[in-house]
mmCIF file of C-alpha atoms and ligand atoms in Angstrom:
data_model
loop_
_atom_site.group_PDB
_atom_site.id
_atom_site.type_symbol
_atom_site.label_atom_id
_atom_site.label_comp_id
_atom_site.label_asym_id
_atom_site.label_seq_id
_atom_site.Cartn_x
_atom_site.Cartn_y
_atom_site.Cartn_z
ATOM 1 C CA UNK U 526 -38.442 -7.805 -17.931
ATOM 2 C CA UNK U 527 -38.762 -10.360 -15.141
ATOM 3 C CA UNK U 528 -41.235 -9.272 -12.452
ATOM 4 C CA UNK U 529 -38.774 -10.118 -9.638
ATOM 5 C CA UNK U 530 -36.011 -8.016 -11.149
ATOM 6 C CA UNK U 531 -34.985 -5.165 -8.855
ATOM 7 C CA UNK U 532 -31.893 -3.865 -10.553
ATOM 8 C CA UNK U 533 -28.846 -4.457 -12.606
ATOM 9 C CA UNK U 534 -27.146 -2.961 -15.590
ATOM 10 C CA UNK U 535 -25.415 -4.240 -18.667
ATOM 11 C CA UNK U 536 -23.455 -6.970 -16.898
ATOM 12 C CA UNK U 537 -25.757 -8.375 -14.292
ATOM 13 C CA UNK U 538 -29.341 -8.786 -13.235
ATOM 14 C CA UNK U 539 -30.425 -8.487 -9.607
ATOM 15 C CA UNK U 540 -33.539 -10.427 -8.603
ATOM 16 C CA UNK U 541 -35.493 -10.827 -5.417
ATOM 17 C CA UNK U 542 -34.854 -14.198 -3.830
ATOM 18 C CA UNK U 543 -35.169 -16.154 -0.624
ATOM 19 C CA UNK U 544 -32.500 -18.111 1.174
ATOM 20 C CA UNK U 545 -33.491 -20.454 4.021
ATOM 21 C CA UNK U 546 -36.494 -18.278 4.701
ATOM 22 C CA UNK U 547 -34.523 -15.046 4.670
ATOM 23 C CA UNK U 548 -35.092 -12.184 2.268
ATOM 24 C CA UNK U 549 -32.295 -12.249 -0.256
ATOM 25 C CA UNK U 550 -31.268 -10.996 -3.663
ATOM 26 C CA UNK U 551 -29.616 -12.982 -6.388
ATOM 27 C CA UNK U 552 -27.138 -11.188 -8.653
ATOM 28 C CA UNK U 553 -26.638 -13.108 -11.881
ATOM 29 C CA UNK U 554 -24.062 -12.265 -14.530
ATOM 30 C CA UNK U 555 -25.666 -12.630 -17.923
ATOM 31 C CA UNK U 556 -23.972 -14.197 -20.959
ATOM 32 C CA UNK U 557 -22.499 -11.883 -23.558
ATOM 33 C CA UNK U 558 -23.143 -13.093 -27.071
ATOM 34 C CA UNK U 559 -20.224 -11.248 -28.601
ATOM 35 C CA UNK U 560 -17.727 -13.365 -26.637
ATOM 36 C CA UNK U 561 -16.831 -16.967 -27.357
ATOM 37 C CA UNK U 562 -19.054 -19.031 -25.009
ATOM 38 C CA UNK U 563 -16.161 -20.733 -23.173
ATOM 39 C CA UNK U 564 -14.265 -17.506 -22.684
ATOM 40 C CA UNK U 565 -17.496 -15.735 -21.702
ATOM 41 C CA UNK U 566 -18.269 -18.346 -19.029
ATOM 42 C CA UNK U 567 -14.737 -18.103 -17.632
ATOM 43 C CA UNK U 568 -14.881 -14.315 -17.424
ATOM 44 C CA UNK U 569 -18.308 -14.292 -15.748
ATOM 45 C CA UNK U 570 -17.294 -17.007 -13.303
ATOM 46 C CA UNK U 571 -14.126 -15.283 -12.266
ATOM 47 C CA UNK U 572 -15.964 -11.953 -11.824
ATOM 48 C CA UNK U 573 -18.597 -13.692 -9.710
ATOM 49 C CA UNK U 574 -15.920 -15.195 -7.463
ATOM 50 C CA UNK U 575 -14.033 -11.907 -7.269
ATOM 51 C CA UNK U 576 -17.098 -9.868 -6.344
ATOM 52 C CA UNK U 577 -18.170 -12.263 -3.580
ATOM 53 C CA UNK U 578 -14.652 -12.251 -2.182
ATOM 54 C CA UNK U 579 -14.464 -8.452 -2.169
ATOM 55 C CA UNK U 580 -17.839 -8.124 -0.451
ATOM 56 C CA UNK U 581 -16.591 -10.466 2.276
ATOM 57 C CA UNK U 582 -13.208 -8.821 2.645
ATOM 58 C CA UNK U 583 -14.770 -5.379 2.862
ATOM 59 C CA UNK U 584 -16.962 -6.663 5.717
ATOM 60 C CA UNK U 585 -13.927 -8.055 7.432
ATOM 61 C CA UNK U 586 -12.370 -4.600 7.137
ATOM 62 C CA UNK U 587 -15.287 -3.203 9.133
ATOM 63 C CA UNK U 588 -17.464 -1.798 6.366
ATOM 64 C CA UNK U 589 -21.120 -2.766 6.114
ATOM 65 C CA UNK U 590 -21.698 -4.940 3.053
ATOM 66 C CA UNK U 591 -24.350 -7.613 2.351
ATOM 67 C CA UNK U 592 -23.861 -11.031 3.961
ATOM 68 C CA UNK U 593 -23.103 -13.585 1.253
ATOM 69 C CA UNK U 594 -25.419 -16.591 1.496
ATOM 70 C CA UNK U 595 -24.397 -18.655 -1.493
ATOM 71 C CA UNK U 596 -22.157 -18.543 -4.544
ATOM 72 C CA UNK U 597 -23.063 -20.552 -7.632
ATOM 73 C CA UNK U 598 -19.917 -20.200 -9.683
ATOM 74 C CA UNK U 599 -21.165 -22.311 -12.601
ATOM 75 C CA UNK U 600 -24.346 -20.254 -12.784
ATOM 76 C CA UNK U 601 -22.439 -16.975 -12.198
ATOM 77 C CA UNK U 602 -24.810 -16.093 -9.372
ATOM 78 C CA UNK U 603 -24.349 -14.675 -5.891
ATOM 79 C CA UNK U 604 -27.191 -14.966 -3.390
ATOM 80 C CA UNK U 605 -26.823 -12.396 -0.647
ATOM 81 C CA UNK U 606 -28.708 -10.639 2.105
ATOM 82 C CA UNK U 607 -31.348 -8.228 0.856
ATOM 83 C CA UNK U 608 -30.360 -4.937 2.451
ATOM 84 C CA UNK U 609 -33.447 -2.947 3.422
ATOM 85 C CA UNK U 610 -33.256 0.766 2.914
ATOM 86 C CA UNK U 611 -33.007 3.418 0.260
ATOM 87 C CA UNK U 612 -30.331 4.030 -2.306
ATOM 88 C CA UNK U 613 -28.114 6.874 -1.122
ATOM 89 C CA UNK U 614 -28.722 8.483 -4.514
ATOM 90 C CA UNK U 615 -32.463 8.722 -3.807
ATOM 91 C CA UNK U 616 -31.877 9.999 -0.281
ATOM 92 C CA UNK U 617 -29.580 12.767 -1.501
ATOM 93 C CA UNK U 618 -31.927 13.606 -4.377
ATOM 94 C CA UNK U 619 -34.782 14.127 -1.974
ATOM 95 C CA UNK U 620 -32.728 16.384 0.286
ATOM 96 C CA UNK U 621 -32.137 13.964 3.157
ATOM 97 C CA UNK U 622 -29.829 14.498 6.142
ATOM 98 C CA UNK U 623 -26.800 14.620 3.960
ATOM 99 C CA UNK U 624 -23.790 15.726 6.004
ATOM 100 C CA UNK U 625 -24.048 12.939 8.590
ATOM 101 C CA UNK U 626 -24.788 10.452 5.839
ATOM 102 C CA UNK U 627 -21.808 11.601 3.805
ATOM 103 C CA UNK U 628 -19.535 11.355 6.835
ATOM 104 C CA UNK U 629 -20.464 7.669 7.228
ATOM 105 C CA UNK U 630 -19.747 7.117 3.555
ATOM 106 C CA UNK U 631 -16.296 8.664 4.049
ATOM 107 C CA UNK U 632 -15.590 6.371 7.005
ATOM 108 C CA UNK U 633 -16.700 3.276 5.111
ATOM 109 C CA UNK U 634 -14.394 4.109 2.217
ATOM 110 C CA UNK U 635 -11.491 4.747 4.588
ATOM 111 C CA UNK U 636 -12.032 1.306 6.144
ATOM 112 C CA UNK U 637 -11.929 -0.585 2.864
ATOM 113 C CA UNK U 638 -8.976 1.447 1.610
ATOM 114 C CA UNK U 639 -7.039 0.716 4.783
ATOM 115 C CA UNK U 640 -7.596 -2.975 4.035
ATOM 116 C CA UNK U 641 -6.157 -2.527 0.547
ATOM 117 C CA UNK U 642 -9.521 -2.775 -1.185
ATOM 118 C CA UNK U 643 -10.712 -0.349 -3.824
ATOM 119 C CA UNK U 644 -14.384 -0.398 -4.768
ATOM 120 C CA UNK U 645 -13.973 0.508 -8.424
ATOM 121 C CA UNK U 646 -17.445 1.974 -8.957
ATOM 122 C CA UNK U 647 -18.167 4.363 -6.116
ATOM 123 C CA UNK U 648 -21.415 6.065 -7.029
ATOM 124 C CA UNK U 649 -24.358 6.875 -4.805
ATOM 125 C CA UNK U 650 -26.343 4.122 -6.595
ATOM 126 C CA UNK U 651 -23.973 1.554 -5.134
ATOM 127 C CA UNK U 652 -24.744 2.470 -1.514
ATOM 128 C CA UNK U 653 -27.848 1.730 0.541
ATOM 129 C CA UNK U 654 -28.828 3.754 3.608
ATOM 130 C CA UNK U 655 -30.359 1.395 6.167
ATOM 131 C CA UNK U 656 -33.128 2.281 8.617
ATOM 132 C CA UNK U 657 -30.726 2.619 11.549
ATOM 133 C CA UNK U 658 -28.554 5.086 9.606
ATOM 134 C CA UNK U 659 -25.802 2.721 8.516
ATOM 135 C CA UNK U 660 -24.474 2.856 4.976
ATOM 136 C CA UNK U 661 -24.078 -0.449 3.178
ATOM 137 C CA UNK U 662 -21.696 -0.619 0.223
ATOM 138 C CA UNK U 663 -22.765 -2.865 -2.662
ATOM 139 C CA UNK U 664 -21.612 -3.714 -6.192
ATOM 140 C CA UNK U 665 -17.921 -4.557 -5.852
ATOM 141 C CA UNK U 666 -17.798 -5.958 -9.379
ATOM 142 C CA UNK U 667 -15.166 -3.436 -10.482
ATOM 143 C CA UNK U 668 -13.138 -3.591 -7.282
ATOM 144 C CA UNK U 669 -9.840 -5.182 -6.405
ATOM 145 C CA UNK U 670 -7.685 -6.211 -3.494
ATOM 146 C CA UNK U 671 -4.029 -5.193 -3.213
ATOM 147 C CA UNK U 672 -5.156 -1.757 -4.335
ATOM 148 C CA UNK U 673 -2.482 0.935 -4.476
ATOM 149 C CA UNK U 674 -2.689 4.675 -3.867
ATOM 150 C CA UNK U 675 -3.569 5.268 -7.519
ATOM 151 C CA UNK U 676 -6.588 2.888 -7.336
ATOM 152 C CA UNK U 677 -7.781 4.584 -4.157
ATOM 153 C CA UNK U 678 -7.278 8.024 -5.652
ATOM 154 C CA UNK U 679 -9.362 6.958 -8.656
ATOM 155 C CA UNK U 680 -12.099 5.711 -6.287
ATOM 156 C CA UNK U 681 -12.319 9.137 -4.658
ATOM 157 C CA UNK U 682 -12.054 11.042 -7.917
ATOM 158 C CA UNK U 683 -14.888 9.028 -9.475
ATOM 159 C CA UNK U 684 -17.030 9.569 -6.415
ATOM 160 C CA UNK U 685 -16.368 13.307 -6.517
ATOM 161 C CA UNK U 686 -17.417 13.391 -10.161
ATOM 162 C CA UNK U 687 -20.504 11.317 -9.385
ATOM 163 C CA UNK U 688 -21.386 13.851 -6.705
ATOM 164 C CA UNK U 689 -20.901 16.883 -8.889
ATOM 165 C CA UNK U 690 -22.916 15.422 -11.763
ATOM 166 C CA UNK U 691 -25.681 13.607 -9.852
ATOM 167 C CA UNK U 692 -25.902 15.913 -6.851
ATOM 168 C CA UNK U 693 -24.891 19.462 -7.753
ATOM 169 C CA UNK U 694 -25.253 21.723 -4.755
ATOM 170 C CA UNK U 695 -23.989 19.140 -2.298
ATOM 171 C CA UNK U 696 -20.409 20.392 -2.174
ATOM 172 C CA UNK U 697 -20.614 20.840 1.610
ATOM 173 C CA UNK U 698 -21.713 17.246 2.008
ATOM 174 C CA UNK U 699 -18.873 16.075 -0.157
ATOM 175 C CA UNK U 700 -16.487 18.094 1.992
ATOM 176 C CA UNK U 701 -17.945 16.339 5.066
ATOM 177 C CA UNK U 702 -17.351 13.004 3.350
ATOM 178 C CA UNK U 703 -13.714 13.818 2.638
ATOM 179 C CA UNK U 704 -13.209 15.196 6.126
ATOM 180 C CA UNK U 705 -14.482 11.934 7.650
ATOM 181 C CA UNK U 706 -12.297 9.966 5.240
ATOM 182 C CA UNK U 707 -9.212 11.979 6.227
ATOM 183 C CA UNK U 708 -9.867 11.425 9.928
ATOM 184 C CA UNK U 709 -10.406 7.694 9.642
ATOM 185 C CA UNK U 710 -7.851 6.707 6.979
ATOM 186 C CA UNK U 711 -4.300 5.785 7.912
ATOM 187 C CA UNK U 712 -1.844 8.101 6.078
ATOM 188 C CA UNK U 713 -4.547 9.899 4.107
ATOM 189 C CA UNK U 714 -2.123 12.460 2.654
ATOM 190 C CA UNK U 715 -0.725 10.029 0.132
ATOM 191 C CA UNK U 716 -4.181 9.308 -1.281
ATOM 192 C CA UNK U 717 -5.273 12.936 -1.232
ATOM 193 C CA UNK U 718 -2.147 13.897 -3.169
ATOM 194 C CA UNK U 719 -3.064 11.227 -5.722
ATOM 195 C CA UNK U 720 -6.554 12.663 -6.095
ATOM 196 C CA UNK U 721 -5.058 16.074 -6.880
ATOM 197 C CA UNK U 722 -2.602 14.520 -9.302
ATOM 198 C CA UNK U 723 -5.400 12.649 -11.097
ATOM 199 C CA UNK U 724 -7.447 15.837 -11.336
ATOM 200 C CA UNK U 725 -4.451 17.681 -12.794
ATOM 201 C CA UNK U 726 -3.986 14.964 -15.402
ATOM 202 C CA UNK U 727 -7.644 15.201 -16.392
ATOM 203 C CA UNK U 728 -7.239 18.897 -16.986
ATOM 204 C CA UNK U 729 -4.251 18.660 -19.307
ATOM 205 C CA UNK U 730 -4.787 15.468 -21.267
HETATM 206 N N1 ATP I 1830 -27.875 -6.811 -1.416
HETATM 207 C C1 ATP I 1830 -28.784 -5.993 -1.943
HETATM 208 N N2 ATP I 1830 -29.857 -5.616 -1.226
HETATM 209 C C2 ATP I 1830 -30.782 -4.800 -1.741
HETATM 210 N N3 ATP I 1830 -30.731 -4.288 -2.992
HETATM 211 C C3 ATP I 1830 -29.692 -4.622 -3.762
HETATM 212 C C4 ATP I 1830 -28.656 -5.492 -3.284
HETATM 213 N N4 ATP I 1830 -27.746 -5.652 -4.270
HETATM 214 C C5 ATP I 1830 -28.185 -4.931 -5.315
HETATM 215 N N5 ATP I 1830 -29.349 -4.304 -5.032
HETATM 216 C C6 ATP I 1830 -30.137 -3.420 -5.929
HETATM 217 O O1 ATP I 1830 -29.865 -3.758 -7.284
HETATM 218 C C7 ATP I 1830 -29.226 -2.672 -7.962
HETATM 219 C C8 ATP I 1830 -28.140 -3.209 -8.894
HETATM 220 O O2 ATP I 1830 -27.173 -3.946 -8.148
HETATM 221 P P1 ATP I 1830 -25.613 -3.788 -8.418
HETATM 222 O O3 ATP I 1830 -25.243 -2.364 -8.265
HETATM 223 O O4 ATP I 1830 -24.904 -4.782 -7.601
HETATM 224 O O5 ATP I 1830 -25.560 -4.251 -9.948
HETATM 225 P P2 ATP I 1830 -25.061 -3.498 -11.269
HETATM 226 O O6 ATP I 1830 -24.999 -2.031 -11.065
HETATM 227 O O7 ATP I 1830 -25.794 -4.035 -12.417
HETATM 228 O O8 ATP I 1830 -23.658 -4.072 -11.303
HETATM 229 P P3 ATP I 1830 -22.668 -4.470 -12.459
HETATM 230 O O9 ATP I 1830 -21.702 -3.353 -12.467
HETATM 231 O O10 ATP I 1830 -22.131 -5.776 -11.962
HETATM 232 O O11 ATP I 1830 -23.471 -4.567 -13.734
HETATM 233 C C9 ATP I 1830 -28.702 -1.772 -6.855
HETATM 234 O O12 ATP I 1830 -28.580 -0.437 -7.263
HETATM 235 C C10 ATP I 1830 -29.740 -1.979 -5.768
HETATM 236 O O13 ATP I 1830 -30.886 -1.176 -6.033
HETATM 237 MG MG1 MG I 1831 -24.489 -0.834 -9.388
#
């Protein structure tokens, strides 16, 4: 493993970097050998472009996301601000101040949803709690713009499942998250109905 590697899963590697003297990270999408090389490059390039665009659009919608410094489409790499803080997952695991934290998560999600953006992979490992108490959303690689109520419902359902599996015992915090979401989101009822519908489907299929 590279010594500067700080994260990443099956698709990408995240490395420490520097950009014009600023602390940065570089997220690089790695080649997949099982795909034809030309097709593979096209897929990785278009995902790189899409992720950078979503990170920017989510910021424009008012959510805190990393500042994008540079996009190297050919190299499938995004250089962005290194957000200082702790993963929300680690904060919740160590019993941090969870209700206030969860309320800010709910507001951030409401802001991106109101802008028609779904995140696509809302887990507490894709959120960083900054020193000042702000929550920064990262990892928009599964997200999309022009999201509909179904996409947003899936976002919330996945997050609820992530909470119940990774953070059992934090039901009150999750309720605080949803309460903040409901207060901030325009027409939240439509999305909340979707969440219930999706849950019902899961039960019977
Ligand atoms: N801008 C950033 N600032 C600080 N740390 C970051 C930043 N971006 C990513 N990280 C760290 O790297 C980890 C992995 O990043 P990310 O979630 O974007 O990749 P991933 O989960 O591999 O995504 P993919 O679904 O594309 O494979 C994060 O959990 C976080 O610890
Ligand atoms: Mg991630």
